[in-house]
Amino acid sequence: MELLKGKVAVVTGGTRGIGYSIVEEYLKNGATVVLCGSRKESADKAVESLKKTNSKFKVEGIYPNLTDYKSVEEAINYVAKKYGKVDILVNNAGVSARESIYDYKVEDFDNVIALNVNAVFYATKAVAPIMKANGGGVIINTSSMVSIYGQPAGCAYPASKFAVNGLTKSLARELAPDHIRVNAVAPGVTNTDMVANLPEAMREGICKTIPLGRIGEPVDVANAFVYLASDMAAYVTGEILSVDGCARS
Ligand code: NAD
């Protein structure tokens, strides 16, 4: 069943990890997808790899500077002009942090907030009038389980994801009258580059804290993004959907 047939989606951070899997599942479900990468090379490589999976996939790669409002606005307007609309926006690009407060450089804190929070606001601000004019749309943000529990280092990262939840819940209320649903997915530890460098002992330790007994795969998370983007979630807005194997730490 193609749950997103005829839909046009923009997915930030779509070149690898969770974002790449979201793009792939959206394409399999019949959407046209414009993925955003941080560089031309990574965007082109992701598109090439997706086309290898299925040459009929309707996918394009772009590389706006997500931390610059003008660049984001231009990118969203480009997609709307080329494809006639934007039905789905996925704000997924993000960076993590592990610095201790004693060593934290102010600019490192600011960089995390710029991408994980400001860019979510920028893309939402740029797309909302387009969705409103088209009769509605769906915005889905990537949060994290740390938005519920915090984490013992790299405080910019959980702070940014608490902010993502705040944007999600507030914008869901603000945009509901315009038929724009706003939700977030809060993944637990997921098998991407973000966690690839963890030592094996630490991965095993993490698995012990997860009742389902394993680290999540990107597709586990991407499936939640398919559901929330589809009409199956037509009455769901303002939700932070945990996809974490019931991890609670
Ligand atoms: P990843 O490092 O594999 O991918 C990150 C994506 O963000 C890439 O596509 C990259 O191009 C993009 N990106 C990074 N910096 C960028 C920048 N400055 N400008 C534009 N794009 C940039 O990470 P991932 O694990 O797939 O993470 C995706 C999202 O999931 C993030 O928001 C992350 O916070 C969240 N998340 C991940 C985990 C996990 O365990 N992997 C858990 C919870 C939440």
PDB file of C-alpha atoms and ligand atoms in Angstrom:
ATOM      1  CA  MET A   1       0.000   0.000   0.000  1.00  0.00           C
ATOM      2  CA  GLU A   2       1.367   3.427  -0.931  1.00  0.00           C
ATOM      3  CA  LEU A   3       0.469   5.601   2.048  1.00  0.00           C
ATOM      4  CA  LEU A   4       2.006   8.794   0.629  1.00  0.00           C
ATOM      5  CA  LYS A   5       1.050   8.569  -3.046  1.00  0.00           C
ATOM      6  CA  GLY A   6       1.196  11.967  -4.765  1.00  0.00           C
ATOM      7  CA  LYS A   7       2.676  13.738  -1.733  1.00  0.00           C
ATOM      8  CA  VAL A   8       5.694  16.056  -1.957  1.00  0.00           C
ATOM      9  CA  ALA A   9       8.096  15.847   0.993  1.00  0.00           C
ATOM     10  CA  VAL A  10      11.195  17.773   2.077  1.00  0.00           C
ATOM     11  CA  VAL A  11      13.492  15.863   4.454  1.00  0.00           C
ATOM     12  CA  THR A  12      16.454  17.624   6.096  1.00  0.00           C
ATOM     13  CA  GLY A  13      19.448  15.512   7.062  1.00  0.00           C
ATOM     14  CA  GLY A  14      18.333  13.001   4.434  1.00  0.00           C
ATOM     15  CA  THR A  15      21.747  11.836   3.301  1.00  0.00           C
ATOM     16  CA  ARG A  16      22.405   9.154   5.915  1.00  0.00           C
ATOM     17  CA  GLY A  17      21.177   7.488   9.084  1.00  0.00           C
ATOM     18  CA  ILE A  18      17.589   8.037  10.181  1.00  0.00           C
ATOM     19  CA  GLY A  19      16.947  10.717   7.530  1.00  0.00           C
ATOM     20  CA  TYR A  20      18.076   8.479   4.663  1.00  0.00           C
ATOM     21  CA  SER A  21      15.747   5.751   5.897  1.00  0.00           C
ATOM     22  CA  ILE A  22      12.839   8.224   6.134  1.00  0.00           C
ATOM     23  CA  VAL A  23      13.521   9.290   2.522  1.00  0.00           C
ATOM     24  CA  GLU A  24      13.641   5.660   1.368  1.00  0.00           C
ATOM     25  CA  GLU A  25      10.397   4.699   3.147  1.00  0.00           C
ATOM     26  CA  TYR A  26       8.632   7.834   1.844  1.00  0.00           C
ATOM     27  CA  LEU A  27       9.730   6.966  -1.709  1.00  0.00           C
ATOM     28  CA  LYS A  28       8.543   3.366  -1.300  1.00  0.00           C
ATOM     29  CA  ASN A  29       5.196   4.795  -0.196  1.00  0.00           C
ATOM     30  CA  GLY A  30       4.818   6.831  -3.391  1.00  0.00           C
ATOM     31  CA  ALA A  31       6.000  10.285  -2.318  1.00  0.00           C
ATOM     32  CA  THR A  32       8.246  12.617  -4.298  1.00  0.00           C
ATOM     33  CA  VAL A  33      11.108  13.553  -1.971  1.00  0.00           C
ATOM     34  CA  VAL A  34      13.574  16.425  -1.919  1.00  0.00           C
ATOM     35  CA  LEU A  35      16.317  15.531   0.542  1.00  0.00           C
ATOM     36  CA  CYS A  36      18.620  18.127   2.078  1.00  0.00           C
ATOM     37  CA  GLY A  37      22.269  17.396   2.752  1.00  0.00           C
ATOM     38  CA  SER A  38      24.928  19.651   4.187  1.00  0.00           C
ATOM     39  CA  ARG A  39      27.086  19.368   1.010  1.00  0.00           C
ATOM     40  CA  LYS A  40      26.457  18.777  -2.705  1.00  0.00           C
ATOM     41  CA  GLU A  41      28.588  15.595  -2.672  1.00  0.00           C
ATOM     42  CA  SER A  42      26.644  13.933   0.153  1.00  0.00           C
ATOM     43  CA  ALA A  43      23.263  14.935  -1.354  1.00  0.00           C
ATOM     44  CA  ASP A  44      24.273  13.587  -4.796  1.00  0.00           C
ATOM     45  CA  LYS A  45      25.616  10.354  -3.290  1.00  0.00           C
ATOM     46  CA  ALA A  46      22.369   9.716  -1.385  1.00  0.00           C
ATOM     47  CA  VAL A  47      20.258  10.338  -4.491  1.00  0.00           C
ATOM     48  CA  GLU A  48      22.469   8.024  -6.550  1.00  0.00           C
ATOM     49  CA  SER A  49      22.207   5.272  -3.947  1.00  0.00           C
ATOM     50  CA  LEU A  50      18.387   5.605  -3.728  1.00  0.00           C
ATOM     51  CA  LYS A  51      18.068   5.512  -7.531  1.00  0.00           C
ATOM     52  CA  LYS A  52      20.146   2.337  -7.528  1.00  0.00           C
ATOM     53  CA  THR A  53      17.586   0.783  -5.186  1.00  0.00           C
ATOM     54  CA  ASN A  54      14.756   1.777  -7.540  1.00  0.00           C
ATOM     55  CA  SER A  55      15.322   3.845 -10.693  1.00  0.00           C
ATOM     56  CA  LYS A  56      11.663   4.985 -10.576  1.00  0.00           C
ATOM     57  CA  PHE A  57      12.080   6.755  -7.224  1.00  0.00           C
ATOM     58  CA  LYS A  58      11.249  10.469  -7.592  1.00  0.00           C
ATOM     59  CA  VAL A  59      14.027  11.997  -5.519  1.00  0.00           C
ATOM     60  CA  GLU A  60      16.207  15.098  -5.728  1.00  0.00           C
ATOM     61  CA  GLY A  61      19.022  16.339  -3.498  1.00  0.00           C
ATOM     62  CA  ILE A  62      19.650  19.943  -2.441  1.00  0.00           C
ATOM     63  CA  TYR A  63      22.054  21.451   0.081  1.00  0.00           C
ATOM     64  CA  PRO A  64      20.779  24.670   1.669  1.00  0.00           C
ATOM     65  CA  ASN A  65      22.530  26.160   4.671  1.00  0.00           C
ATOM     66  CA  LEU A  66      19.969  25.198   7.306  1.00  0.00           C
ATOM     67  CA  THR A  67      21.332  27.690   9.812  1.00  0.00           C
ATOM     68  CA  ASP A  68      20.687  30.636   7.474  1.00  0.00           C
ATOM     69  CA  TYR A  69      17.037  31.695   7.139  1.00  0.00           C
ATOM     70  CA  LYS A  70      17.382  33.122   3.600  1.00  0.00           C
ATOM     71  CA  SER A  71      18.957  29.909   2.337  1.00  0.00           C
ATOM     72  CA  VAL A  72      16.201  27.765   3.912  1.00  0.00           C
ATOM     73  CA  GLU A  73      13.453  30.019   2.554  1.00  0.00           C
ATOM     74  CA  GLU A  74      14.971  29.863  -0.934  1.00  0.00           C
ATOM     75  CA  ALA A  75      15.150  26.050  -0.763  1.00  0.00           C
ATOM     76  CA  ILE A  76      11.523  25.641   0.368  1.00  0.00           C
ATOM     77  CA  ASN A  77      10.314  28.114  -2.287  1.00  0.00           C
ATOM     78  CA  TYR A  78      12.335  26.245  -4.924  1.00  0.00           C
ATOM     79  CA  VAL A  79      10.598  22.950  -4.019  1.00  0.00           C
ATOM     80  CA  ALA A  80       7.143  24.563  -3.915  1.00  0.00           C
ATOM     81  CA  LYS A  81       7.684  26.185  -7.331  1.00  0.00           C
ATOM     82  CA  LYS A  82       9.113  23.074  -8.974  1.00  0.00           C
ATOM     83  CA  TYR A  83       6.632  20.524  -7.568  1.00  0.00           C
ATOM     84  CA  GLY A  84       3.631  22.830  -7.047  1.00  0.00           C
ATOM     85  CA  LYS A  85       3.366  22.264  -3.264  1.00  0.00           C
ATOM     86  CA  VAL A  86       5.026  20.927  -0.124  1.00  0.00           C
ATOM     87  CA  ASP A  87       2.813  18.425   1.723  1.00  0.00           C
ATOM     88  CA  ILE A  88       5.336  17.118   4.241  1.00  0.00           C
ATOM     89  CA  LEU A  89       8.313  18.738   5.971  1.00  0.00           C
ATOM     90  CA  VAL A  90      10.629  16.556   8.060  1.00  0.00           C
ATOM     91  CA  ASN A  91      13.036  18.535  10.250  1.00  0.00           C
ATOM     92  CA  ASN A  92      15.538  15.771  10.929  1.00  0.00           C
ATOM     93  CA  ALA A  93      19.067  17.217  10.545  1.00  0.00           C
ATOM     94  CA  GLY A  94      20.813  17.328  13.881  1.00  0.00           C
ATOM     95  CA  VAL A  95      24.106  17.112  15.724  1.00  0.00           C
ATOM     96  CA  SER A  96      24.747  15.616  19.132  1.00  0.00           C
ATOM     97  CA  ALA A  97      27.093  16.796  21.887  1.00  0.00           C
ATOM     98  CA  ARG A  98      29.049  15.205  24.716  1.00  0.00           C
ATOM     99  CA  GLU A  99      31.087  18.071  26.240  1.00  0.00           C
ATOM    100  CA  SER A 100      31.224  18.592  29.980  1.00  0.00           C
ATOM    101  CA  ILE A 101      29.992  21.969  31.236  1.00  0.00           C
ATOM    102  CA  TYR A 102      33.552  22.651  32.472  1.00  0.00           C
ATOM    103  CA  ASP A 103      34.993  22.335  28.947  1.00  0.00           C
ATOM    104  CA  TYR A 104      32.049  23.637  26.944  1.00  0.00           C
ATOM    105  CA  LYS A 105      32.958  26.309  24.398  1.00  0.00           C
ATOM    106  CA  VAL A 106      30.216  28.880  23.986  1.00  0.00           C
ATOM    107  CA  GLU A 107      30.367  28.577  20.185  1.00  0.00           C
ATOM    108  CA  ASP A 108      29.919  24.788  20.393  1.00  0.00           C
ATOM    109  CA  PHE A 109      26.730  25.250  22.414  1.00  0.00           C
ATOM    110  CA  ASP A 110      25.504  27.852  19.907  1.00  0.00           C
ATOM    111  CA  ASN A 111      26.243  25.571  16.931  1.00  0.00           C
ATOM    112  CA  VAL A 112      24.092  22.760  18.324  1.00  0.00           C
ATOM    113  CA  ILE A 113      21.200  25.136  18.995  1.00  0.00           C
ATOM    114  CA  ALA A 114      21.586  26.733  15.540  1.00  0.00           C
ATOM    115  CA  LEU A 115      21.036  23.433  13.715  1.00  0.00           C
ATOM    116  CA  ASN A 116      18.805  21.494  16.135  1.00  0.00           C
ATOM    117  CA  VAL A 117      16.482  24.370  17.058  1.00  0.00           C
ATOM    118  CA  ASN A 118      16.836  27.457  14.848  1.00  0.00           C
ATOM    119  CA  ALA A 119      16.791  25.430  11.623  1.00  0.00           C
ATOM    120  CA  VAL A 120      13.535  23.738  12.696  1.00  0.00           C
ATOM    121  CA  PHE A 121      11.981  27.169  13.212  1.00  0.00           C
ATOM    122  CA  TYR A 122      13.395  28.471   9.895  1.00  0.00           C
ATOM    123  CA  ALA A 123      12.056  25.613   7.763  1.00  0.00           C
ATOM    124  CA  THR A 124       8.689  25.669   9.534  1.00  0.00           C
ATOM    125  CA  LYS A 125       8.385  29.432   9.090  1.00  0.00           C
ATOM    126  CA  ALA A 126       9.210  29.113   5.385  1.00  0.00           C
ATOM    127  CA  VAL A 127       6.853  26.200   4.691  1.00  0.00           C
ATOM    128  CA  ALA A 128       3.803  27.153   6.790  1.00  0.00           C
ATOM    129  CA  PRO A 129       2.364  29.764   4.380  1.00  0.00           C
ATOM    130  CA  ILE A 130       2.846  27.373   1.462  1.00  0.00           C
ATOM    131  CA  MET A 131       1.017  24.568   3.293  1.00  0.00           C
ATOM    132  CA  LYS A 132      -1.723  26.939   4.446  1.00  0.00           C
ATOM    133  CA  ALA A 133      -2.316  28.174   0.876  1.00  0.00           C
ATOM    134  CA  ASN A 134      -2.526  24.536  -0.250  1.00  0.00           C
ATOM    135  CA  GLY A 135      -5.132  23.615   2.367  1.00  0.00           C
ATOM    136  CA  GLY A 136      -2.818  21.940   4.891  1.00  0.00           C
ATOM    137  CA  GLY A 137       0.235  19.792   5.445  1.00  0.00           C
ATOM    138  CA  VAL A 138       2.300  17.806   7.893  1.00  0.00           C
ATOM    139  CA  ILE A 139       5.453  18.792   9.785  1.00  0.00           C
ATOM    140  CA  ILE A 140       7.424  16.147  11.687  1.00  0.00           C
ATOM    141  CA  ASN A 141      10.455  16.956  13.829  1.00  0.00           C
ATOM    142  CA  THR A 142      13.122  14.562  15.045  1.00  0.00           C
ATOM    143  CA  SER A 143      13.352  14.827  18.802  1.00  0.00           C
ATOM    144  CA  SER A 144      15.113  12.295  21.041  1.00  0.00           C
ATOM    145  CA  MET A 145      14.607  10.256  24.181  1.00  0.00           C
ATOM    146  CA  VAL A 146      16.989  12.745  25.860  1.00  0.00           C
ATOM    147  CA  SER A 147      14.170  15.311  25.521  1.00  0.00           C
ATOM    148  CA  ILE A 148      12.455  13.401  28.306  1.00  0.00           C
ATOM    149  CA  TYR A 149      15.374  12.354  30.524  1.00  0.00           C
ATOM    150  CA  GLY A 150      18.193  14.793  29.765  1.00  0.00           C
ATOM    151  CA  GLN A 151      21.728  13.363  29.574  1.00  0.00           C
ATOM    152  CA  PRO A 152      24.764  13.634  31.838  1.00  0.00           C
ATOM    153  CA  ALA A 153      26.998  15.599  29.391  1.00  0.00           C
ATOM    154  CA  GLY A 154      26.682  17.729  26.265  1.00  0.00           C
ATOM    155  CA  CYS A 155      23.762  19.706  27.697  1.00  0.00           C
ATOM    156  CA  ALA A 156      23.147  21.600  24.419  1.00  0.00           C
ATOM    157  CA  TYR A 157      21.831  18.405  22.863  1.00  0.00           C
ATOM    158  CA  PRO A 158      19.045  17.601  25.351  1.00  0.00           C
ATOM    159  CA  ALA A 159      18.308  21.335  25.665  1.00  0.00           C
ATOM    160  CA  SER A 160      17.850  21.480  21.885  1.00  0.00           C
ATOM    161  CA  LYS A 161      15.518  18.491  21.880  1.00  0.00           C
ATOM    162  CA  PHE A 162      13.419  19.876  24.759  1.00  0.00           C
ATOM    163  CA  ALA A 163      13.097  22.966  22.541  1.00  0.00           C
ATOM    164  CA  VAL A 164      12.060  20.803  19.579  1.00  0.00           C
ATOM    165  CA  ASN A 165       9.271  19.350  21.730  1.00  0.00           C
ATOM    166  CA  GLY A 166       8.219  22.874  22.730  1.00  0.00           C
ATOM    167  CA  LEU A 167       8.099  23.995  19.100  1.00  0.00           C
ATOM    168  CA  THR A 168       6.171  20.845  18.168  1.00  0.00           C
ATOM    169  CA  LYS A 169       3.498  21.183  20.835  1.00  0.00           C
ATOM    170  CA  SER A 170       3.104  24.951  20.385  1.00  0.00           C
ATOM    171  CA  LEU A 171       3.050  24.955  16.594  1.00  0.00           C
ATOM    172  CA  ALA A 172       0.596  22.050  16.579  1.00  0.00           C
ATOM    173  CA  ARG A 173      -1.850  24.291  18.428  1.00  0.00           C
ATOM    174  CA  GLU A 174      -1.056  27.373  16.355  1.00  0.00           C
ATOM    175  CA  LEU A 175      -1.275  25.672  12.965  1.00  0.00           C
ATOM    176  CA  ALA A 176      -4.187  23.280  13.588  1.00  0.00           C
ATOM    177  CA  PRO A 177      -6.755  25.810  12.291  1.00  0.00           C
ATOM    178  CA  ASP A 178      -4.800  25.819   8.997  1.00  0.00           C
ATOM    179  CA  HIS A 179      -4.960  21.983   8.827  1.00  0.00           C
ATOM    180  CA  ILE A 180      -1.233  21.657   9.386  1.00  0.00           C
ATOM    181  CA  ARG A 181      -0.401  18.811  11.776  1.00  0.00           C
ATOM    182  CA  VAL A 182       2.872  19.065  13.745  1.00  0.00           C
ATOM    183  CA  ASN A 183       4.346  16.046  15.528  1.00  0.00           C
ATOM    184  CA  ALA A 184       7.746  14.752  16.603  1.00  0.00           C
ATOM    185  CA  VAL A 185       9.376  11.357  16.805  1.00  0.00           C
ATOM    186  CA  ALA A 186      11.680  10.739  19.776  1.00  0.00           C
ATOM    187  CA  PRO A 187      14.097   7.942  18.874  1.00  0.00           C
ATOM    188  CA  GLY A 188      16.063   6.035  21.459  1.00  0.00           C
ATOM    189  CA  VAL A 189      19.602   4.913  20.658  1.00  0.00           C
ATOM    190  CA  THR A 190      19.572   4.182  16.924  1.00  0.00           C
ATOM    191  CA  ASN A 191      22.168   2.474  14.782  1.00  0.00           C
ATOM    192  CA  THR A 192      23.581   5.442  12.774  1.00  0.00           C
ATOM    193  CA  ASP A 193      26.874   7.340  12.464  1.00  0.00           C
ATOM    194  CA  MET A 194      25.818   9.268  15.579  1.00  0.00           C
ATOM    195  CA  VAL A 195      26.383   6.152  17.714  1.00  0.00           C
ATOM    196  CA  ALA A 196      28.754   4.202  15.413  1.00  0.00           C
ATOM    197  CA  ASN A 197      31.857   5.128  17.375  1.00  0.00           C
ATOM    198  CA  LEU A 198      30.624   3.906  20.749  1.00  0.00           C
ATOM    199  CA  PRO A 199      32.819   1.139  22.165  1.00  0.00           C
ATOM    200  CA  GLU A 200      31.255  -2.360  22.020  1.00  0.00           C
ATOM    201  CA  ALA A 201      31.118  -2.580  25.838  1.00  0.00           C
ATOM    202  CA  MET A 202      29.107   0.632  25.933  1.00  0.00           C
ATOM    203  CA  ARG A 203      26.712  -0.643  23.239  1.00  0.00           C
ATOM    204  CA  GLU A 204      26.166  -3.825  25.266  1.00  0.00           C
ATOM    205  CA  GLY A 205      25.552  -1.709  28.379  1.00  0.00           C
ATOM    206  CA  ILE A 206      23.000   0.372  26.458  1.00  0.00           C
ATOM    207  CA  CYS A 207      21.173  -2.765  25.248  1.00  0.00           C
ATOM    208  CA  LYS A 208      20.757  -3.882  28.866  1.00  0.00           C
ATOM    209  CA  THR A 209      18.773  -0.674  29.571  1.00  0.00           C
ATOM    210  CA  ILE A 210      16.399  -1.316  26.664  1.00  0.00           C
ATOM    211  CA  PRO A 211      13.514  -3.689  27.465  1.00  0.00           C
ATOM    212  CA  LEU A 212      13.319  -4.755  23.798  1.00  0.00           C
ATOM    213  CA  GLY A 213      16.992  -5.730  24.169  1.00  0.00           C
ATOM    214  CA  ARG A 214      18.522  -4.066  21.120  1.00  0.00           C
ATOM    215  CA  ILE A 215      19.531  -0.720  19.666  1.00  0.00           C
ATOM    216  CA  GLY A 216      16.966   0.591  17.161  1.00  0.00           C
ATOM    217  CA  GLU A 217      17.499   0.471  13.414  1.00  0.00           C
ATOM    218  CA  PRO A 218      16.881   3.586  11.285  1.00  0.00           C
ATOM    219  CA  VAL A 219      13.890   1.896   9.632  1.00  0.00           C
ATOM    220  CA  ASP A 220      12.252   1.357  13.057  1.00  0.00           C
ATOM    221  CA  VAL A 221      12.248   5.125  13.402  1.00  0.00           C
ATOM    222  CA  ALA A 222      11.402   5.856   9.742  1.00  0.00           C
ATOM    223  CA  ASN A 223       8.218   3.766   9.994  1.00  0.00           C
ATOM    224  CA  ALA A 224       6.912   6.180  12.623  1.00  0.00           C
ATOM    225  CA  PHE A 225       7.562   9.065  10.221  1.00  0.00           C
ATOM    226  CA  VAL A 226       5.551   7.271   7.521  1.00  0.00           C
ATOM    227  CA  TYR A 227       2.623   6.796   9.884  1.00  0.00           C
ATOM    228  CA  LEU A 228       2.647  10.413  11.104  1.00  0.00           C
ATOM    229  CA  ALA A 229       2.911  11.786   7.542  1.00  0.00           C
ATOM    230  CA  SER A 230       0.032   9.627   6.309  1.00  0.00           C
ATOM    231  CA  ASP A 231      -3.720  10.109   6.577  1.00  0.00           C
ATOM    232  CA  MET A 232      -3.715   7.252   9.102  1.00  0.00           C
ATOM    233  CA  ALA A 233      -2.574   9.953  11.562  1.00  0.00           C
ATOM    234  CA  ALA A 234      -5.149  12.513  10.353  1.00  0.00           C
ATOM    235  CA  TYR A 235      -6.332  13.154  13.946  1.00  0.00           C
ATOM    236  CA  VAL A 236      -2.864  13.117  15.545  1.00  0.00           C
ATOM    237  CA  THR A 237      -1.103  16.408  16.229  1.00  0.00           C
ATOM    238  CA  GLY A 238       1.098  17.796  19.006  1.00  0.00           C
ATOM    239  CA  GLU A 239       2.428  14.311  19.833  1.00  0.00           C
ATOM    240  CA  ILE A 240       5.991  13.301  20.711  1.00  0.00           C
ATOM    241  CA  LEU A 241       6.060   9.656  19.636  1.00  0.00           C
ATOM    242  CA  SER A 242       8.774   7.607  21.396  1.00  0.00           C
ATOM    243  CA  VAL A 243      10.445   4.934  19.270  1.00  0.00           C
ATOM    244  CA  ASP A 244      12.981   3.608  21.756  1.00  0.00           C
ATOM    245  CA  GLY A 245      12.238  -0.005  22.673  1.00  0.00           C
ATOM    246  CA  CYS A 246      10.827   1.326  25.960  1.00  0.00           C
ATOM    247  CA  ALA A 247      14.277   2.579  27.030  1.00  0.00           C
ATOM    248  CA  ARG A 248      13.933   4.653  30.166  1.00  0.00           C
ATOM    249  CA  SER A 249      17.169   6.205  31.371  1.00  0.00           C
TER     250      SER A 249
HETATM  251  P1  NAD B   1      23.616  11.136  11.377  1.00  0.00           P
HETATM  252  O1  NAD B   1      24.801  11.809  11.949  1.00  0.00           O
HETATM  253  O2  NAD B   1      23.719   9.775  10.793  1.00  0.00           O
HETATM  254  O3  NAD B   1      22.882  12.081  10.313  1.00  0.00           O
HETATM  255  C1  NAD B   1      22.712  13.441  10.577  1.00  0.00           C
HETATM  256  C2  NAD B   1      22.120  14.110   9.371  1.00  0.00           C
HETATM  257  O4  NAD B   1      22.086  15.515   9.641  1.00  0.00           O
HETATM  258  C3  NAD B   1      22.964  13.906   8.123  1.00  0.00           C
HETATM  259  O5  NAD B   1      22.116  13.726   6.999  1.00  0.00           O
HETATM  260  C4  NAD B   1      23.725  15.229   7.990  1.00  0.00           C
HETATM  261  O6  NAD B   1      23.957  15.597   6.648  1.00  0.00           O
HETATM  262  C5  NAD B   1      22.770  16.211   8.618  1.00  0.00           C
HETATM  263  N1  NAD B   1      23.526  17.336   9.153  1.00  0.00           N
HETATM  264  C6  NAD B   1      24.445  17.307  10.153  1.00  0.00           C
HETATM  265  N2  NAD B   1      24.980  18.542  10.314  1.00  0.00           N
HETATM  266  C7  NAD B   1      24.368  19.348   9.395  1.00  0.00           C
HETATM  267  C8  NAD B   1      24.467  20.713   9.076  1.00  0.00           C
HETATM  268  N3  NAD B   1      25.285  21.548   9.720  1.00  0.00           N
HETATM  269  N4  NAD B   1      23.683  21.201   8.066  1.00  0.00           N
HETATM  270  C9  NAD B   1      22.830  20.405   7.419  1.00  0.00           C
HETATM  271  N5  NAD B   1      22.675  19.096   7.676  1.00  0.00           N
HETATM  272  C10 NAD B   1      23.441  18.581   8.660  1.00  0.00           C
HETATM  273  O7  NAD B   1      22.567  11.148  12.569  1.00  0.00           O
HETATM  274  P2  NAD B   1      21.202  10.401  12.846  1.00  0.00           P
HETATM  275  O8  NAD B   1      21.455   9.507  14.000  1.00  0.00           O
HETATM  276  O9  NAD B   1      20.583   9.865  11.611  1.00  0.00           O
HETATM  277  O10 NAD B   1      20.368  11.650  13.396  1.00  0.00           O
HETATM  278  C11 NAD B   1      19.246  12.170  12.739  1.00  0.00           C
HETATM  279  C12 NAD B   1      18.371  12.841  13.780  1.00  0.00           C
HETATM  280  O11 NAD B   1      17.988  11.866  14.751  1.00  0.00           O
HETATM  281  C13 NAD B   1      19.066  13.963  14.554  1.00  0.00           C
HETATM  282  O12 NAD B   1      18.164  15.030  14.736  1.00  0.00           O
HETATM  283  C14 NAD B   1      19.394  13.324  15.889  1.00  0.00           C
HETATM  284  O13 NAD B   1      19.479  14.261  16.917  1.00  0.00           O
HETATM  285  C15 NAD B   1      18.218  12.392  16.052  1.00  0.00           C
HETATM  286  N6  NAD B   1      18.446  11.268  16.980  1.00  0.00           N
HETATM  287  C16 NAD B   1      19.371  10.305  16.738  1.00  0.00           C
HETATM  288  C17 NAD B   1      19.536   9.263  17.651  1.00  0.00           C
HETATM  289  C18 NAD B   1      20.548   8.163  17.447  1.00  0.00           C
HETATM  290  O14 NAD B   1      20.779   7.380  18.403  1.00  0.00           O
HETATM  291  N7  NAD B   1      21.139   8.008  16.278  1.00  0.00           N
HETATM  292  C19 NAD B   1      18.723   9.200  18.797  1.00  0.00           C
HETATM  293  C20 NAD B   1      17.785  10.191  19.002  1.00  0.00           C
HETATM  294  C21 NAD B   1      17.635  11.231  18.090  1.00  0.00           C
END
